[in-house]
């Protein structure tokens, strides 16, 4: 028996693009004056751990100056569409953002930490499932897929306390 947890969503952005806000103003996606990044309907709350990726979606992308590809950061939620980026949980909670001095170019994303679970089983029957890390950056509850790897390959997915039988 094996268990896998779905990864949090990728909160993608085009570093060198603009967007139009609710007041019909054109603003940069990466705002170097406000140190904000526009991620429409992002999944982050202040203090959530996230990894920055500027190379997976676009091999020619250049990270915004002040951020490092593959590094862990912490979100500062400005609103449902804007975040600031902090170097530590304490900085995020204090509202201390990284200084972004240039927007960069190309496609990049932030992704939260994947939740982890452990489970015990006896004779192929699952006794307990324990969430050992709730993860971060999920727009909804993650899916947990449990598979019988001993022969039948039967699988079921659990989401928000509900068991969904495979089709």
PDB file of C-alpha atoms in Angstrom:
ATOM      1  CA  UNK A   1       0.000   0.000   0.000  1.00  0.00           C
ATOM      2  CA  UNK A   2       1.319   3.407  -0.923  1.00  0.00           C
ATOM      3  CA  UNK A   3       0.018   6.947  -0.413  1.00  0.00           C
ATOM      4  CA  UNK A   4       0.668  10.116  -2.386  1.00  0.00           C
ATOM      5  CA  UNK A   5      -0.512  13.661  -1.746  1.00  0.00           C
ATOM      6  CA  UNK A   6      -1.276  16.050  -4.590  1.00  0.00           C
ATOM      7  CA  UNK A   7       1.024  19.055  -4.917  1.00  0.00           C
ATOM      8  CA  UNK A   8      -0.279  22.579  -4.305  1.00  0.00           C
ATOM      9  CA  UNK A   9      -1.194  24.643  -7.346  1.00  0.00           C
ATOM     10  CA  UNK A  10       1.404  26.658  -9.247  1.00  0.00           C
ATOM     11  CA  UNK A  11       0.701  30.387  -8.841  1.00  0.00           C
ATOM     12  CA  UNK A  12       2.110  31.561 -12.175  1.00  0.00           C
ATOM     13  CA  UNK A  13       3.064  34.993 -13.467  1.00  0.00           C
ATOM     14  CA  UNK A  14       4.705  36.621 -16.494  1.00  0.00           C
ATOM     15  CA  UNK A  15       7.441  38.743 -14.900  1.00  0.00           C
ATOM     16  CA  UNK A  16       7.766  41.320 -17.662  1.00  0.00           C
ATOM     17  CA  UNK A  17       4.019  41.823 -18.274  1.00  0.00           C
ATOM     18  CA  UNK A  18       1.371  44.312 -17.150  1.00  0.00           C
ATOM     19  CA  UNK A  19      -2.176  43.834 -15.915  1.00  0.00           C
ATOM     20  CA  UNK A  20      -5.220  46.077 -15.622  1.00  0.00           C
ATOM     21  CA  UNK A  21      -6.629  46.545 -12.108  1.00  0.00           C
ATOM     22  CA  UNK A  22     -10.233  47.154 -11.022  1.00  0.00           C
ATOM     23  CA  UNK A  23      -9.773  50.937 -11.454  1.00  0.00           C
ATOM     24  CA  UNK A  24      -8.695  50.315 -15.069  1.00  0.00           C
ATOM     25  CA  UNK A  25      -5.079  51.299 -14.339  1.00  0.00           C
ATOM     26  CA  UNK A  26      -2.260  49.433 -16.088  1.00  0.00           C
ATOM     27  CA  UNK A  27       0.274  48.143 -13.571  1.00  0.00           C
ATOM     28  CA  UNK A  28       3.366  45.916 -13.774  1.00  0.00           C
ATOM     29  CA  UNK A  29       2.940  42.288 -12.717  1.00  0.00           C
ATOM     30  CA  UNK A  30       6.190  42.651 -10.750  1.00  0.00           C
ATOM     31  CA  UNK A  31       5.968  46.075  -9.132  1.00  0.00           C
ATOM     32  CA  UNK A  32       9.447  47.150  -8.039  1.00  0.00           C
ATOM     33  CA  UNK A  33       8.098  50.259  -6.287  1.00  0.00           C
ATOM     34  CA  UNK A  34       5.591  48.407  -4.097  1.00  0.00           C
ATOM     35  CA  UNK A  35       7.587  45.115  -4.023  1.00  0.00           C
ATOM     36  CA  UNK A  36       4.443  43.214  -5.033  1.00  0.00           C
ATOM     37  CA  UNK A  37       3.779  40.404  -7.489  1.00  0.00           C
ATOM     38  CA  UNK A  38       0.422  40.013  -9.210  1.00  0.00           C
ATOM     39  CA  UNK A  39      -0.838  36.423  -8.892  1.00  0.00           C
ATOM     40  CA  UNK A  40      -4.562  36.465  -9.750  1.00  0.00           C
ATOM     41  CA  UNK A  41      -6.601  34.540  -7.166  1.00  0.00           C
ATOM     42  CA  UNK A  42      -3.465  33.170  -5.510  1.00  0.00           C
ATOM     43  CA  UNK A  43      -3.692  30.576  -2.763  1.00  0.00           C
ATOM     44  CA  UNK A  44      -1.390  32.149  -0.152  1.00  0.00           C
ATOM     45  CA  UNK A  45      -1.948  33.620   3.296  1.00  0.00           C
ATOM     46  CA  UNK A  46       0.702  35.568   5.189  1.00  0.00           C
ATOM     47  CA  UNK A  47       3.365  33.238   6.573  1.00  0.00           C
ATOM     48  CA  UNK A  48       2.795  30.366   4.160  1.00  0.00           C
ATOM     49  CA  UNK A  49       5.977  28.745   2.912  1.00  0.00           C
ATOM     50  CA  UNK A  50       6.445  28.749  -0.863  1.00  0.00           C
ATOM     51  CA  UNK A  51       9.157  27.892  -3.359  1.00  0.00           C
ATOM     52  CA  UNK A  52      10.008  30.263  -6.186  1.00  0.00           C
ATOM     53  CA  UNK A  53      10.609  28.707  -9.619  1.00  0.00           C
ATOM     54  CA  UNK A  54      11.868  30.732 -12.571  1.00  0.00           C
ATOM     55  CA  UNK A  55      13.199  27.878 -14.698  1.00  0.00           C
ATOM     56  CA  UNK A  56      10.624  25.072 -15.045  1.00  0.00           C
ATOM     57  CA  UNK A  57       8.046  26.855 -17.231  1.00  0.00           C
ATOM     58  CA  UNK A  58      10.496  29.008 -19.192  1.00  0.00           C
ATOM     59  CA  UNK A  59      14.150  28.017 -19.529  1.00  0.00           C
ATOM     60  CA  UNK A  60      15.017  31.550 -20.691  1.00  0.00           C
ATOM     61  CA  UNK A  61      13.252  33.326 -17.806  1.00  0.00           C
ATOM     62  CA  UNK A  62      15.206  35.723 -15.619  1.00  0.00           C
ATOM     63  CA  UNK A  63      14.124  35.910 -11.981  1.00  0.00           C
ATOM     64  CA  UNK A  64      13.108  39.289 -10.583  1.00  0.00           C
ATOM     65  CA  UNK A  65      16.193  40.857  -9.011  1.00  0.00           C
ATOM     66  CA  UNK A  66      16.028  40.122  -5.298  1.00  0.00           C
ATOM     67  CA  UNK A  67      14.587  36.613  -5.719  1.00  0.00           C
ATOM     68  CA  UNK A  68      16.508  33.396  -6.348  1.00  0.00           C
ATOM     69  CA  UNK A  69      15.237  30.467  -8.424  1.00  0.00           C
ATOM     70  CA  UNK A  70      14.609  27.381  -6.311  1.00  0.00           C
ATOM     71  CA  UNK A  71      14.633  29.277  -3.008  1.00  0.00           C
ATOM     72  CA  UNK A  72      12.095  29.058  -0.216  1.00  0.00           C
ATOM     73  CA  UNK A  73      10.225  32.233   0.693  1.00  0.00           C
ATOM     74  CA  UNK A  74       7.234  33.171   2.830  1.00  0.00           C
ATOM     75  CA  UNK A  75       4.135  34.960   1.554  1.00  0.00           C
ATOM     76  CA  UNK A  76       2.861  38.318   2.691  1.00  0.00           C
ATOM     77  CA  UNK A  77      -0.720  38.463   1.469  1.00  0.00           C
ATOM     78  CA  UNK A  78      -1.615  41.954   0.236  1.00  0.00           C
ATOM     79  CA  UNK A  79      -4.992  40.894  -1.193  1.00  0.00           C
ATOM     80  CA  UNK A  80      -6.474  38.065  -3.270  1.00  0.00           C
ATOM     81  CA  UNK A  81      -4.328  39.038  -6.275  1.00  0.00           C
ATOM     82  CA  UNK A  82      -1.119  40.493  -4.806  1.00  0.00           C
ATOM     83  CA  UNK A  83       1.645  39.142  -2.604  1.00  0.00           C
ATOM     84  CA  UNK A  84       4.920  40.381  -1.237  1.00  0.00           C
ATOM     85  CA  UNK A  85       7.764  37.948  -0.605  1.00  0.00           C
ATOM     86  CA  UNK A  86       9.629  37.556   2.694  1.00  0.00           C
ATOM     87  CA  UNK A  87      12.857  35.703   3.415  1.00  0.00           C
ATOM     88  CA  UNK A  88      11.614  34.178   6.680  1.00  0.00           C
ATOM     89  CA  UNK A  89       8.430  33.426   8.574  1.00  0.00           C
ATOM     90  CA  UNK A  90       9.251  36.125  11.129  1.00  0.00           C
ATOM     91  CA  UNK A  91       9.780  38.667   8.333  1.00  0.00           C
ATOM     92  CA  UNK A  92       6.480  37.655   6.721  1.00  0.00           C
ATOM     93  CA  UNK A  93       4.612  38.061   9.995  1.00  0.00           C
ATOM     94  CA  UNK A  94       6.292  41.456  10.511  1.00  0.00           C
ATOM     95  CA  UNK A  95       5.406  42.552   6.949  1.00  0.00           C
ATOM     96  CA  UNK A  96       9.087  42.872   5.954  1.00  0.00           C
ATOM     97  CA  UNK A  97       9.303  42.106   2.228  1.00  0.00           C
ATOM     98  CA  UNK A  98      12.275  41.347   0.026  1.00  0.00           C
ATOM     99  CA  UNK A  99      13.384  44.320  -2.053  1.00  0.00           C
ATOM    100  CA  UNK A 100      12.665  43.604  -5.736  1.00  0.00           C
ATOM    101  CA  UNK A 101      14.776  45.962  -7.851  1.00  0.00           C
ATOM    102  CA  UNK A 102      14.059  44.638 -11.373  1.00  0.00           C
ATOM    103  CA  UNK A 103      11.040  42.740 -12.724  1.00  0.00           C
ATOM    104  CA  UNK A 104      12.878  39.971 -14.547  1.00  0.00           C
ATOM    105  CA  UNK A 105      11.485  38.318 -17.669  1.00  0.00           C
ATOM    106  CA  UNK A 106       9.492  35.254 -18.651  1.00  0.00           C
ATOM    107  CA  UNK A 107       7.177  32.805 -16.896  1.00  0.00           C
ATOM    108  CA  UNK A 108       7.718  31.930 -13.236  1.00  0.00           C
ATOM    109  CA  UNK A 109       5.650  30.630 -10.323  1.00  0.00           C
ATOM    110  CA  UNK A 110       5.383  30.209  -6.595  1.00  0.00           C
ATOM    111  CA  UNK A 111       4.259  26.871  -5.191  1.00  0.00           C
ATOM    112  CA  UNK A 112       3.436  25.965  -1.617  1.00  0.00           C
ATOM    113  CA  UNK A 113       4.819  23.043   0.352  1.00  0.00           C
ATOM    114  CA  UNK A 114       3.267  19.626  -0.368  1.00  0.00           C
ATOM    115  CA  UNK A 115       1.354  18.090   2.540  1.00  0.00           C
ATOM    116  CA  UNK A 116       2.613  14.798   3.930  1.00  0.00           C
ATOM    117  CA  UNK A 117       0.820  11.890   5.550  1.00  0.00           C
ATOM    118  CA  UNK A 118       1.754   8.689   7.292  1.00  0.00           C
ATOM    119  CA  UNK A 119      -0.448   5.653   7.687  1.00  0.00           C
ATOM    120  CA  UNK A 120      -0.428   2.309   9.392  1.00  0.00           C
ATOM    121  CA  UNK A 121      -1.956  -0.862   8.072  1.00  0.00           C
ATOM    122  CA  UNK A 122      -2.390  -4.429   9.187  1.00  0.00           C
ATOM    123  CA  UNK A 123      -2.715  -7.163   6.604  1.00  0.00           C
ATOM    124  CA  UNK A 124      -3.492  -4.675   3.858  1.00  0.00           C
ATOM    125  CA  UNK A 125      -6.203  -2.897   5.885  1.00  0.00           C
ATOM    126  CA  UNK A 126      -5.486   0.747   6.665  1.00  0.00           C
ATOM    127  CA  UNK A 127      -5.729   1.381  10.406  1.00  0.00           C
ATOM    128  CA  UNK A 128      -4.861   5.088  10.622  1.00  0.00           C
ATOM    129  CA  UNK A 129      -3.975   7.993   8.357  1.00  0.00           C
ATOM    130  CA  UNK A 130      -2.185  10.903  10.020  1.00  0.00           C
ATOM    131  CA  UNK A 131      -1.454  14.243   8.384  1.00  0.00           C
ATOM    132  CA  UNK A 132       2.112  15.002   9.497  1.00  0.00           C
ATOM    133  CA  UNK A 133       2.426  18.299   7.586  1.00  0.00           C
ATOM    134  CA  UNK A 134      -0.597  20.230   6.297  1.00  0.00           C
ATOM    135  CA  UNK A 135       1.505  21.829   3.575  1.00  0.00           C
ATOM    136  CA  UNK A 136       0.834  25.330   2.265  1.00  0.00           C
ATOM    137  CA  UNK A 137      -0.531  27.124  -0.757  1.00  0.00           C
ATOM    138  CA  UNK A 138      -3.425  24.800  -1.503  1.00  0.00           C
ATOM    139  CA  UNK A 139      -6.428  26.528  -3.064  1.00  0.00           C
ATOM    140  CA  UNK A 140      -8.535  23.652  -1.711  1.00  0.00           C
ATOM    141  CA  UNK A 141      -7.785  20.594   0.385  1.00  0.00           C
ATOM    142  CA  UNK A 142      -5.164  18.310  -1.163  1.00  0.00           C
ATOM    143  CA  UNK A 143      -6.077  14.909  -2.536  1.00  0.00           C
ATOM    144  CA  UNK A 144      -4.631  11.832  -0.868  1.00  0.00           C
ATOM    145  CA  UNK A 145      -4.487   8.822  -3.169  1.00  0.00           C
ATOM    146  CA  UNK A 146      -3.985   5.416  -1.585  1.00  0.00           C
ATOM    147  CA  UNK A 147      -3.032   2.555  -3.894  1.00  0.00           C
ATOM    148  CA  UNK A 148      -2.825  -1.189  -3.318  1.00  0.00           C
ATOM    149  CA  UNK A 149       0.654  -1.760  -4.672  1.00  0.00           C
ATOM    150  CA  UNK A 150       0.604  -5.451  -3.753  1.00  0.00           C
ATOM    151  CA  UNK A 151      -1.331  -6.712  -6.726  1.00  0.00           C
ATOM    152  CA  UNK A 152      -4.793  -5.353  -7.439  1.00  0.00           C
ATOM    153  CA  UNK A 153      -3.581  -1.776  -8.082  1.00  0.00           C
ATOM    154  CA  UNK A 154      -6.932  -0.613  -6.695  1.00  0.00           C
ATOM    155  CA  UNK A 155      -6.873   3.025  -5.636  1.00  0.00           C
ATOM    156  CA  UNK A 156      -9.103   5.526  -3.929  1.00  0.00           C
ATOM    157  CA  UNK A 157      -8.803   9.254  -3.358  1.00  0.00           C
ATOM    158  CA  UNK A 158      -9.673  11.063  -0.136  1.00  0.00           C
ATOM    159  CA  UNK A 159     -10.463  14.792  -0.149  1.00  0.00           C
ATOM    160  CA  UNK A 160     -11.856  16.897   2.713  1.00  0.00           C
ATOM    161  CA  UNK A 161     -12.837  13.833   4.693  1.00  0.00           C
ATOM    162  CA  UNK A 162     -14.762  12.242   1.817  1.00  0.00           C
ATOM    163  CA  UNK A 163     -13.884   8.949   0.166  1.00  0.00           C
ATOM    164  CA  UNK A 164     -14.389   8.890  -3.585  1.00  0.00           C
ATOM    165  CA  UNK A 165     -14.430   5.462  -5.190  1.00  0.00           C
ATOM    166  CA  UNK A 166     -12.485   5.096  -8.441  1.00  0.00           C
ATOM    167  CA  UNK A 167     -14.532   5.010 -11.670  1.00  0.00           C
TER     168      UNK A 167
END
